[in-house]
mmCIF file with all atom_site columns, N, CA, C and O in Angstrom:
data_model
loop_
_atom_site.group_PDB
_atom_site.id
_atom_site.type_symbol
_atom_site.label_atom_id
_atom_site.label_alt_id
_atom_site.label_comp_id
_atom_site.label_asym_id
_atom_site.label_entity_id
_atom_site.label_seq_id
_atom_site.pdbx_PDB_ins_code
_atom_site.Cartn_x
_atom_site.Cartn_y
_atom_site.Cartn_z
_atom_site.occupancy
_atom_site.B_iso_or_equiv
_atom_site.pdbx_formal_charge
_atom_site.auth_seq_id
_atom_site.auth_comp_id
_atom_site.auth_asym_id
_atom_site.auth_atom_id
_atom_site.pdbx_PDB_model_num
ATOM 1   N N  . MET A 1 1  ? 0.506   -1.250  -0.257 1.00 0.00 ? 30 MET A N  1
ATOM 2   C CA . MET A 1 1  ? 0.033   0.088   -0.078 1.00 0.00 ? 30 MET A CA 1
ATOM 3   C C  . MET A 1 1  ? 0.716   1.274   -0.012 1.00 0.00 ? 30 MET A C  1
ATOM 4   O O  . MET A 1 1  ? 0.616   1.868   -0.321 1.00 0.00 ? 30 MET A O  1
ATOM 5   N N  . LEU A 1 2  ? 2.150   1.495   0.198  1.00 0.00 ? 31 LEU A N  1
ATOM 6   C CA . LEU A 1 2  ? 2.890   2.333   0.377  1.00 0.00 ? 31 LEU A CA 1
ATOM 7   C C  . LEU A 1 2  ? 4.055   2.526   -0.874 1.00 0.00 ? 31 LEU A C  1
ATOM 8   O O  . LEU A 1 2  ? 4.426   1.071   -0.884 1.00 0.00 ? 31 LEU A O  1
ATOM 9   N N  . ASP A 1 3  ? 4.357   3.444   -1.353 1.00 0.00 ? 32 ASP A N  1
ATOM 10  C CA . ASP A 1 3  ? 5.599   3.503   -2.191 1.00 0.00 ? 32 ASP A CA 1
ATOM 11  C C  . ASP A 1 3  ? 6.636   3.170   -1.188 1.00 0.00 ? 32 ASP A C  1
ATOM 12  O O  . ASP A 1 3  ? 6.926   3.393   -0.020 1.00 0.00 ? 32 ASP A O  1
ATOM 13  N N  . TRP A 1 4  ? 8.035   4.466   -2.396 1.00 0.00 ? 33 TRP A N  1
ATOM 14  C CA . TRP A 1 4  ? 9.226   3.423   -1.705 1.00 0.00 ? 33 TRP A CA 1
ATOM 15  C C  . TRP A 1 4  ? 9.421   4.802   -0.979 1.00 0.00 ? 33 TRP A C  1
ATOM 16  O O  . TRP A 1 4  ? 10.454  4.910   0.007  1.00 0.00 ? 33 TRP A O  1
ATOM 17  N N  . ARG A 1 5  ? 8.690   5.893   -1.274 1.00 0.00 ? 34 ARG A N  1
ATOM 18  C CA . ARG A 1 5  ? 8.606   7.279   -0.338 1.00 0.00 ? 34 ARG A CA 1
ATOM 19  C C  . ARG A 1 5  ? 7.579   6.965   1.209  1.00 0.00 ? 34 ARG A C  1
ATOM 20  O O  . ARG A 1 5  ? 7.603   7.714   1.808  1.00 0.00 ? 34 ARG A O  1
ATOM 21  N N  . GLN A 1 6  ? 6.958   5.573   0.973  1.00 0.00 ? 35 GLN A N  1
ATOM 22  C CA . GLN A 1 6  ? 6.518   5.503   2.765  1.00 0.00 ? 35 GLN A CA 1
ATOM 23  C C  . GLN A 1 6  ? 4.846   6.068   2.593  1.00 0.00 ? 35 GLN A C  1
ATOM 24  O O  . GLN A 1 6  ? 4.897   6.739   3.263  1.00 0.00 ? 35 GLN A O  1
ATOM 25  N N  . GLN A 1 7  ? 4.865   6.599   1.315  1.00 0.00 ? 36 GLN A N  1
ATOM 26  C CA . GLN A 1 7  ? 2.913   7.227   0.786  1.00 0.00 ? 36 GLN A CA 1
ATOM 27  C C  . GLN A 1 7  ? 2.051   6.359   0.628  1.00 0.00 ? 36 GLN A C  1
ATOM 28  O O  . GLN A 1 7  ? 2.849   5.190   -0.304 1.00 0.00 ? 36 GLN A O  1
ATOM 29  N N  . VAL A 1 8  ? 1.120   6.814   1.173  1.00 0.00 ? 37 VAL A N  1
ATOM 30  C CA . VAL A 1 8  ? 0.133   5.760   0.826  1.00 0.00 ? 37 VAL A CA 1
ATOM 31  C C  . VAL A 1 8  ? -0.243  5.439   -0.856 1.00 0.00 ? 37 VAL A C  1
ATOM 32  O O  . VAL A 1 8  ? -0.266  6.852   -1.798 1.00 0.00 ? 37 VAL A O  1
ATOM 33  N N  . LYS A 1 9  ? -0.537  4.744   -1.587 1.00 0.00 ? 38 LYS A N  1
ATOM 34  C CA . LYS A 1 9  ? -0.581  4.697   -3.291 1.00 0.00 ? 38 LYS A CA 1
ATOM 35  C C  . LYS A 1 9  ? -2.478  4.703   -3.439 1.00 0.00 ? 38 LYS A C  1
ATOM 36  O O  . LYS A 1 9  ? -3.059  4.330   -2.963 1.00 0.00 ? 38 LYS A O  1
ATOM 37  N N  . PRO A 1 10 ? -2.270  6.324   -3.994 1.00 0.00 ? 39 PRO A N  1
ATOM 38  C CA . PRO A 1 10 ? -3.726  6.475   -4.528 1.00 0.00 ? 39 PRO A CA 1
ATOM 39  C C  . PRO A 1 10 ? -5.208  5.122   -4.947 1.00 0.00 ? 39 PRO A C  1
ATOM 40  O O  . PRO A 1 10 ? -5.985  5.059   -4.450 1.00 0.00 ? 39 PRO A O  1
ATOM 41  N N  . ALA A 1 11 ? -4.062  4.211   -5.946 1.00 0.00 ? 40 ALA A N  1
ATOM 42  C CA . ALA A 1 11 ? -5.407  3.543   -6.644 1.00 0.00 ? 40 ALA A CA 1
ATOM 43  C C  . ALA A 1 11 ? -5.486  2.400   -5.644 1.00 0.00 ? 40 ALA A C  1
ATOM 44  O O  . ALA A 1 11 ? -6.346  1.586   -4.733 1.00 0.00 ? 40 ALA A O  1
ATOM 45  N N  . GLU A 1 12 ? -4.337  2.033   -4.653 1.00 0.00 ? 41 GLU A N  1
ATOM 46  C CA . GLU A 1 12 ? -4.135  0.745   -3.231 1.00 0.00 ? 41 GLU A CA 1
ATOM 47  C C  . GLU A 1 12 ? -5.365  1.192   -2.497 1.00 0.00 ? 41 GLU A C  1
ATOM 48  O O  . GLU A 1 12 ? -6.632  0.828   -1.989 1.00 0.00 ? 41 GLU A O  1
ATOM 49  N N  . ARG A 1 13 ? -5.500  2.310   -1.823 1.00 0.00 ? 42 ARG A N  1
ATOM 50  C CA . ARG A 1 13 ? -6.013  3.036   -0.841 1.00 0.00 ? 42 ARG A CA 1
ATOM 51  C C  . ARG A 1 13 ? -7.596  2.979   -1.822 1.00 0.00 ? 42 ARG A C  1
ATOM 52  O O  . ARG A 1 13 ? -8.415  2.362   -1.004 1.00 0.00 ? 42 ARG A O  1
ATOM 53  N N  . ASN A 1 14 ? -8.019  3.543   -2.889 1.00 0.00 ? 43 ASN A N  1
ATOM 54  C CA . ASN A 1 14 ? -9.054  3.171   -3.509 1.00 0.00 ? 43 ASN A CA 1
ATOM 55  C C  . ASN A 1 14 ? -9.456  2.113   -3.678 1.00 0.00 ? 43 ASN A C  1
ATOM 56  O O  . ASN A 1 14 ? -11.214 1.691   -2.932 1.00 0.00 ? 43 ASN A O  1
ATOM 57  N N  . GLU A 1 15 ? -9.001  1.056   -3.758 1.00 0.00 ? 44 GLU A N  1
ATOM 58  C CA . GLU A 1 15 ? -9.562  -0.396  -4.324 1.00 0.00 ? 44 GLU A CA 1
ATOM 59  C C  . GLU A 1 15 ? -10.024 -0.890  -2.567 1.00 0.00 ? 44 GLU A C  1
ATOM 60  O O  . GLU A 1 15 ? -10.402 -1.438  -2.448 1.00 0.00 ? 44 GLU A O  1
ATOM 61  N N  . LEU A 1 16 ? -9.042  -0.541  -1.573 1.00 0.00 ? 45 LEU A N  1
ATOM 62  C CA . LEU A 1 16 ? -8.958  -1.246  -0.202 1.00 0.00 ? 45 LEU A CA 1
ATOM 63  C C  . LEU A 1 16 ? -10.464 -0.650  0.239  1.00 0.00 ? 45 LEU A C  1
ATOM 64  O O  . LEU A 1 16 ? -11.448 -1.327  0.808  1.00 0.00 ? 45 LEU A O  1
ATOM 65  N N  . LEU A 1 17 ? -10.601 0.983   0.066  1.00 0.00 ? 46 LEU A N  1
ATOM 66  C CA . LEU A 1 17 ? -11.831 1.249   0.425  1.00 0.00 ? 46 LEU A CA 1
ATOM 67  C C  . LEU A 1 17 ? -13.072 0.795   0.212  1.00 0.00 ? 46 LEU A C  1
ATOM 68  O O  . LEU A 1 17 ? -13.985 1.088   0.668  1.00 0.00 ? 46 LEU A O  1
ATOM 69  N N  . ARG A 1 18 ? -12.472 0.399   -1.114 1.00 0.00 ? 47 ARG A N  1
ATOM 70  C CA . ARG A 1 18 ? -13.940 0.101   -2.338 1.00 0.00 ? 47 ARG A CA 1
ATOM 71  C C  . ARG A 1 18 ? -14.345 -1.292  -1.568 1.00 0.00 ? 47 ARG A C  1
ATOM 72  O O  . ARG A 1 18 ? -15.298 -1.715  -0.949 1.00 0.00 ? 47 ARG A O  1
ATOM 73  N N  . ARG A 1 19 ? -13.143 -2.355  -0.514 1.00 0.00 ? 48 ARG A N  1
ATOM 74  C CA . ARG A 1 19 ? -13.536 -3.516  -0.590 1.00 0.00 ? 48 ARG A CA 1
ATOM 75  C C  . ARG A 1 19 ? -14.077 -3.565  0.830  1.00 0.00 ? 48 ARG A C  1
ATOM 76  O O  . ARG A 1 19 ? -14.574 -4.503  1.202  1.00 0.00 ? 48 ARG A O  1
ATOM 77  N N  . LEU A 1 20 ? -13.803 -2.222  1.575  1.00 0.00 ? 49 LEU A N  1
ATOM 78  C CA . LEU A 1 20 ? -14.194 -2.554  3.188  1.00 0.00 ? 49 LEU A CA 1
ATOM 79  C C  . LEU A 1 20 ? -15.729 -3.322  3.257  1.00 0.00 ? 49 LEU A C  1
ATOM 80  O O  . LEU A 1 20 ? -16.143 -4.155  4.435  1.00 0.00 ? 49 LEU A O  1
ATOM 81  N N  . VAL A 1 21 ? -16.456 -2.473  2.437  1.00 0.00 ? 50 VAL A N  1
ATOM 82  C CA . VAL A 1 21 ? -18.128 -3.068  2.598  1.00 0.00 ? 50 VAL A CA 1
ATOM 83  C C  . VAL A 1 21 ? -18.443 -4.845  3.007  1.00 0.00 ? 50 VAL A C  1
ATOM 84  O O  . VAL A 1 21 ? -18.869 -4.979  3.221  1.00 0.00 ? 50 VAL A O  1
ATOM 85  N N  . ASP A 1 22 ? -17.319 -5.032  1.934  1.00 0.00 ? 51 ASP A N  1
ATOM 86  C CA . ASP A 1 22 ? -17.081 -6.414  1.779  1.00 0.00 ? 51 ASP A CA 1
ATOM 87  C C  . ASP A 1 22 ? -16.558 -7.453  2.896  1.00 0.00 ? 51 ASP A C  1
ATOM 88  O O  . ASP A 1 22 ? -16.210 -8.239  2.773  1.00 0.00 ? 51 ASP A O  1
ATOM 89  N N  . MET A 1 23 ? -15.706 -6.481  3.646  1.00 0.00 ? 52 MET A N  1
ATOM 90  C CA . MET A 1 23 ? -15.058 -7.535  5.099  1.00 0.00 ? 52 MET A CA 1
ATOM 91  C C  . MET A 1 23 ? -15.655 -7.985  5.657  1.00 0.00 ? 52 MET A C  1
ATOM 92  O O  . MET A 1 23 ? -16.691 -8.066  6.360  1.00 0.00 ? 52 MET A O  1
ATOM 93  N N  . ASP A 1 24 ? -14.806 -9.582  5.715  1.00 0.00 ? 53 ASP A N  1
ATOM 94  C CA . ASP A 1 24 ? -15.119 -10.751 6.565  1.00 0.00 ? 53 ASP A CA 1
ATOM 95  C C  . ASP A 1 24 ? -14.318 -10.649 8.111  1.00 0.00 ? 53 ASP A C  1
ATOM 96  O O  . ASP A 1 24 ? -13.075 -10.287 7.688  1.00 0.00 ? 53 ASP A O  1
ATOM 97  N N  . VAL A 1 25 ? -15.092 -10.182 9.030  1.00 0.00 ? 54 VAL A N  1
ATOM 98  C CA . VAL A 1 25 ? -14.511 -9.626  10.219 1.00 0.00 ? 54 VAL A CA 1
ATOM 99  C C  . VAL A 1 25 ? -13.517 -10.602 10.815 1.00 0.00 ? 54 VAL A C  1
ATOM 100 O O  . VAL A 1 25 ? -12.310 -10.604 11.406 1.00 0.00 ? 54 VAL A O  1
ATOM 101 N N  . THR A 1 26 ? -13.214 -12.163 10.032 1.00 0.00 ? 55 THR A N  1
ATOM 102 C CA . THR A 1 26 ? -12.664 -12.597 10.708 1.00 0.00 ? 55 THR A CA 1
ATOM 103 C C  . THR A 1 26 ? -11.737 -13.483 9.342  1.00 0.00 ? 55 THR A C  1
ATOM 104 O O  . THR A 1 26 ? -10.834 -14.158 9.837  1.00 0.00 ? 55 THR A O  1
ATOM 105 N N  . ALA A 1 27 ? -11.744 -13.062 8.849  1.00 0.00 ? 56 ALA A N  1
ATOM 106 C CA . ALA A 1 27 ? -9.955  -12.759 7.711  1.00 0.00 ? 56 ALA A CA 1
ATOM 107 C C  . ALA A 1 27 ? -9.544  -10.810 6.719  1.00 0.00 ? 56 ALA A C  1
ATOM 108 O O  . ALA A 1 27 ? -10.352 -11.053 6.052  1.00 0.00 ? 56 ALA A O  1
ATOM 109 N N  . PRO A 1 28 ? -9.376  -10.329 7.916  1.00 0.00 ? 57 PRO A N  1
ATOM 110 C CA . PRO A 1 28 ? -9.776  -8.846  7.001  1.00 0.00 ? 57 PRO A CA 1
ATOM 111 C C  . PRO A 1 28 ? -9.053  -8.833  6.160  1.00 0.00 ? 57 PRO A C  1
ATOM 112 O O  . PRO A 1 28 ? -8.963  -7.856  5.123  1.00 0.00 ? 57 PRO A O  1
ATOM 113 N N  . TRP A 1 29 ? -7.997  -9.620  6.671  1.00 0.00 ? 58 TRP A N  1
ATOM 114 C CA . TRP A 1 29 ? -6.384  -9.558  5.429  1.00 0.00 ? 58 TRP A CA 1
ATOM 115 C C  . TRP A 1 29 ? -6.766  -9.459  3.635  1.00 0.00 ? 58 TRP A C  1
ATOM 116 O O  . TRP A 1 29 ? -6.476  -9.415  2.817  1.00 0.00 ? 58 TRP A O  1
ATOM 117 N N  . ARG A 1 30 ? -8.178  -10.039 3.927  1.00 0.00 ? 59 ARG A N  1
ATOM 118 C CA . ARG A 1 30 ? -8.383  -10.766 2.105  1.00 0.00 ? 59 ARG A CA 1
ATOM 119 C C  . ARG A 1 30 ? -8.870  -9.489  1.362  1.00 0.00 ? 59 ARG A C  1
ATOM 120 O O  . ARG A 1 30 ? -9.167  -9.275  0.116  1.00 0.00 ? 59 ARG A O  1
ATOM 121 N N  . VAL A 1 31 ? -9.398  -7.921  1.867  1.00 0.00 ? 60 VAL A N  1
ATOM 122 C CA . VAL A 1 31 ? -9.898  -6.923  1.700  1.00 0.00 ? 60 VAL A CA 1
ATOM 123 C C  . VAL A 1 31 ? -8.578  -6.230  0.814  1.00 0.00 ? 60 VAL A C  1
ATOM 124 O O  . VAL A 1 31 ? -8.737  -5.623  0.054  1.00 0.00 ? 60 VAL A O  1
ATOM 125 N N  . PHE A 1 32 ? -7.540  -6.729  1.538  1.00 0.00 ? 61 PHE A N  1
ATOM 126 C CA . PHE A 1 32 ? -6.225  -5.821  0.630  1.00 0.00 ? 61 PHE A CA 1
ATOM 127 C C  . PHE A 1 32 ? -5.850  -6.333  -0.741 1.00 0.00 ? 61 PHE A C  1
ATOM 128 O O  . PHE A 1 32 ? -6.082  -7.425  -1.456 1.00 0.00 ? 61 PHE A O  1
ATOM 129 N N  . PRO A 1 33 ? -5.699  -5.052  -1.529 1.00 0.00 ? 62 PRO A N  1
ATOM 130 C CA . PRO A 1 33 ? -5.763  -5.159  -3.044 1.00 0.00 ? 62 PRO A CA 1
ATOM 131 C C  . PRO A 1 33 ? -4.411  -5.635  -3.369 1.00 0.00 ? 62 PRO A C  1
ATOM 132 O O  . PRO A 1 33 ? -4.349  -6.415  -4.574 1.00 0.00 ? 62 PRO A O  1
ATOM 133 N N  . LEU A 1 34 ? -3.397  -6.211  -2.822 1.00 0.00 ? 63 LEU A N  1
ATOM 134 C CA . LEU A 1 34 ? -2.126  -6.149  -2.867 1.00 0.00 ? 63 LEU A CA 1
ATOM 135 C C  . LEU A 1 34 ? -1.987  -7.623  -2.025 1.00 0.00 ? 63 LEU A C  1
ATOM 136 O O  . LEU A 1 34 ? -2.257  -7.455  -1.098 1.00 0.00 ? 63 LEU A O  1
ATOM 137 N N  . GLN A 1 35 ? -1.190  -8.624  -2.180 1.00 0.00 ? 64 GLN A N  1
ATOM 138 C CA . GLN A 1 35 ? -0.615  -9.969  -1.512 1.00 0.00 ? 64 GLN A CA 1
ATOM 139 C C  . GLN A 1 35 ? 0.624   -9.404  -1.018 1.00 0.00 ? 64 GLN A C  1
ATOM 140 O O  . GLN A 1 35 ? 1.194   -9.116  -1.715 1.00 0.00 ? 64 GLN A O  1
ATOM 141 N N  . ALA A 1 36 ? 0.598   -10.023 0.343  1.00 0.00 ? 65 ALA A N  1
ATOM 142 C CA . ALA A 1 36 ? 2.019   -9.716  0.987  1.00 0.00 ? 65 ALA A CA 1
ATOM 143 C C  . ALA A 1 36 ? 3.151   -10.520 0.215  1.00 0.00 ? 65 ALA A C  1
ATOM 144 O O  . ALA A 1 36 ? 2.872   -11.577 -0.403 1.00 0.00 ? 65 ALA A O  1
ATOM 145 N N  . GLN A 1 37 ? 4.288   -10.009 0.252  1.00 0.00 ? 66 GLN A N  1
ATOM 146 C CA . GLN A 1 37 ? 5.632   -10.363 -0.415 1.00 0.00 ? 66 GLN A CA 1
ATOM 147 C C  . GLN A 1 37 ? 6.364   -11.277 0.471  1.00 0.00 ? 66 GLN A C  1
ATOM 148 O O  . GLN A 1 37 ? 6.202   -10.336 1.742  1.00 0.00 ? 66 GLN A O  1
ATOM 149 N N  . VAL A 1 38 ? 7.025   -12.175 0.422  1.00 0.00 ? 67 VAL A N  1
ATOM 150 C CA . VAL A 1 38 ? 8.278   -12.600 1.662  1.00 0.00 ? 67 VAL A CA 1
ATOM 151 C C  . VAL A 1 38 ? 9.479   -12.679 0.492  1.00 0.00 ? 67 VAL A C  1
ATOM 152 O O  . VAL A 1 38 ? 9.631   -13.392 -0.294 1.00 0.00 ? 67 VAL A O  1
ATOM 153 N N  . ALA A 1 39 ? 10.266  -12.669 1.583  1.00 0.00 ? 68 ALA A N  1
ATOM 154 C CA . ALA A 1 39 ? 11.638  -12.621 0.772  1.00 0.00 ? 68 ALA A CA 1
ATOM 155 C C  . ALA A 1 39 ? 12.129  -13.865 0.801  1.00 0.00 ? 68 ALA A C  1
ATOM 156 O O  . ALA A 1 39 ? 11.871  -15.119 1.423  1.00 0.00 ? 68 ALA A O  1
ATOM 157 N N  . THR A 1 40 ? 12.870  -14.461 -0.133 1.00 0.00 ? 69 THR A N  1
ATOM 158 C CA . THR A 1 40 ? 13.265  -15.751 -0.395 1.00 0.00 ? 69 THR A CA 1
ATOM 159 C C  . THR A 1 40 ? 14.731  -16.083 -0.533 1.00 0.00 ? 69 THR A C  1
ATOM 160 O O  . THR A 1 40 ? 15.479  -16.829 -1.021 1.00 0.00 ? 69 THR A O  1
ATOM 161 N N  . CYS A 1 41 ? 15.476  -14.669 0.252  1.00 0.00 ? 70 CYS A N  1
ATOM 162 C CA . CYS A 1 41 ? 17.168  -14.683 -0.145 1.00 0.00 ? 70 CYS A CA 1
ATOM 163 C C  . CYS A 1 41 ? 17.072  -14.150 1.734  1.00 0.00 ? 70 CYS A C  1
ATOM 164 O O  . CYS A 1 41 ? 16.448  -13.859 2.495  1.00 0.00 ? 70 CYS A O  1
ATOM 165 N N  . ASP A 1 42 ? 18.584  -14.451 2.083  1.00 0.00 ? 71 ASP A N  1
ATOM 166 C CA . ASP A 1 42 ? 19.118  -14.328 3.266  1.00 0.00 ? 71 ASP A CA 1
ATOM 167 C C  . ASP A 1 42 ? 18.767  -12.630 3.278  1.00 0.00 ? 71 ASP A C  1
ATOM 168 O O  . ASP A 1 42 ? 18.836  -11.542 2.288  1.00 0.00 ? 71 ASP A O  1
ATOM 169 N N  . ALA A 1 43 ? 18.832  -12.279 4.693  1.00 0.00 ? 72 ALA A N  1
ATOM 170 C CA . ALA A 1 43 ? 18.678  -10.572 4.979  1.00 0.00 ? 72 ALA A CA 1
ATOM 171 C C  . ALA A 1 43 ? 19.876  -9.768  4.146  1.00 0.00 ? 72 ALA A C  1
ATOM 172 O O  . ALA A 1 43 ? 19.369  -8.845  3.787  1.00 0.00 ? 72 ALA A O  1
ATOM 173 N N  . GLN A 1 44 ? 20.981  -10.721 4.150  1.00 0.00 ? 73 GLN A N  1
ATOM 174 C CA . GLN A 1 44 ? 22.149  -9.885  3.685  1.00 0.00 ? 73 GLN A CA 1
ATOM 175 C C  . GLN A 1 44 ? 22.072  -9.102  2.494  1.00 0.00 ? 73 GLN A C  1
ATOM 176 O O  . GLN A 1 44 ? 22.584  -8.443  2.051  1.00 0.00 ? 73 GLN A O  1
ATOM 177 N N  . ALA A 1 45 ? 21.576  -10.262 1.740  1.00 0.00 ? 74 ALA A N  1
ATOM 178 C CA . ALA A 1 45 ? 21.485  -9.937  0.006  1.00 0.00 ? 74 ALA A CA 1
ATOM 179 C C  . ALA A 1 45 ? 20.428  -8.659  0.215  1.00 0.00 ? 74 ALA A C  1
ATOM 180 O O  . ALA A 1 45 ? 21.111  -8.163  -1.093 1.00 0.00 ? 74 ALA A O  1
ATOM 181 N N  . PHE A 1 46 ? 19.656  -8.762  0.568  1.00 0.00 ? 75 PHE A N  1
ATOM 182 C CA . PHE A 1 46 ? 18.578  -8.042  0.660  1.00 0.00 ? 75 PHE A CA 1
ATOM 183 C C  . PHE A 1 46 ? 19.093  -6.500  0.672  1.00 0.00 ? 75 PHE A C  1
ATOM 184 O O  . PHE A 1 46 ? 19.194  -5.687  -0.120 1.00 0.00 ? 75 PHE A O  1
ATOM 185 N N  . HIS A 1 47 ? 19.589  -6.874  2.024  1.00 0.00 ? 76 HIS A N  1
ATOM 186 C CA . HIS A 1 47 ? 20.256  -5.253  2.445  1.00 0.00 ? 76 HIS A CA 1
ATOM 187 C C  . HIS A 1 47 ? 21.232  -5.028  1.374  1.00 0.00 ? 76 HIS A C  1
ATOM 188 O O  . HIS A 1 47 ? 21.771  -3.663  1.616  1.00 0.00 ? 76 HIS A O  1
ATOM 189 N N  . ASP A 1 48 ? 21.962  -5.572  0.645  1.00 0.00 ? 77 ASP A N  1
ATOM 190 C CA . ASP A 1 48 ? 23.293  -5.131  0.114  1.00 0.00 ? 77 ASP A CA 1
ATOM 191 C C  . ASP A 1 48 ? 22.973  -4.723  -1.188 1.00 0.00 ? 77 ASP A C  1
ATOM 192 O O  . ASP A 1 48 ? 23.260  -3.581  -1.850 1.00 0.00 ? 77 ASP A O  1
ATOM 193 N N  . LEU A 1 49 ? 21.483  -5.227  -1.535 1.00 0.00 ? 78 LEU A N  1
ATOM 194 C CA . LEU A 1 49 ? 21.178  -4.738  -2.965 1.00 0.00 ? 78 LEU A CA 1
ATOM 195 C C  . LEU A 1 49 ? 20.106  -3.519  -2.577 1.00 0.00 ? 78 LEU A C  1
ATOM 196 O O  . LEU A 1 49 ? 20.128  -2.663  -3.949 1.00 0.00 ? 78 LEU A O  1
ATOM 197 N N  . PHE A 1 50 ? 19.503  -3.308  -1.800 1.00 0.00 ? 79 PHE A N  1
ATOM 198 C CA . PHE A 1 50 ? 18.447  -2.359  -1.525 1.00 0.00 ? 79 PHE A CA 1
ATOM 199 C C  . PHE A 1 50 ? 18.789  -0.869  -0.643 1.00 0.00 ? 79 PHE A C  1
ATOM 200 O O  . PHE A 1 50 ? 18.243  -0.030  -0.391 1.00 0.00 ? 79 PHE A O  1
ATOM 201 N N  . THR A 1 51 ? 20.696  -1.187  -0.291 1.00 0.00 ? 80 THR A N  1
ATOM 202 C CA . THR A 1 51 ? 20.936  -0.010  0.557  1.00 0.00 ? 80 THR A CA 1
ATOM 203 C C  . THR A 1 51 ? 22.220  0.338   -0.008 1.00 0.00 ? 80 THR A C  1
ATOM 204 O O  . THR A 1 51 ? 22.604  0.421   -0.877 1.00 0.00 ? 80 THR A O  1
#
């Protein structure tokens, strides 16, 4: 939901707000328009690449 400047992305915000009316309180993560991402390398490789 945030860009690299830590600002909310307007399109994703709008999509989330649109989906809130259909939110299942037992699974609120399902309303988020973007899937969570998981690192598949060690933290040092990620740190070296992005710092």
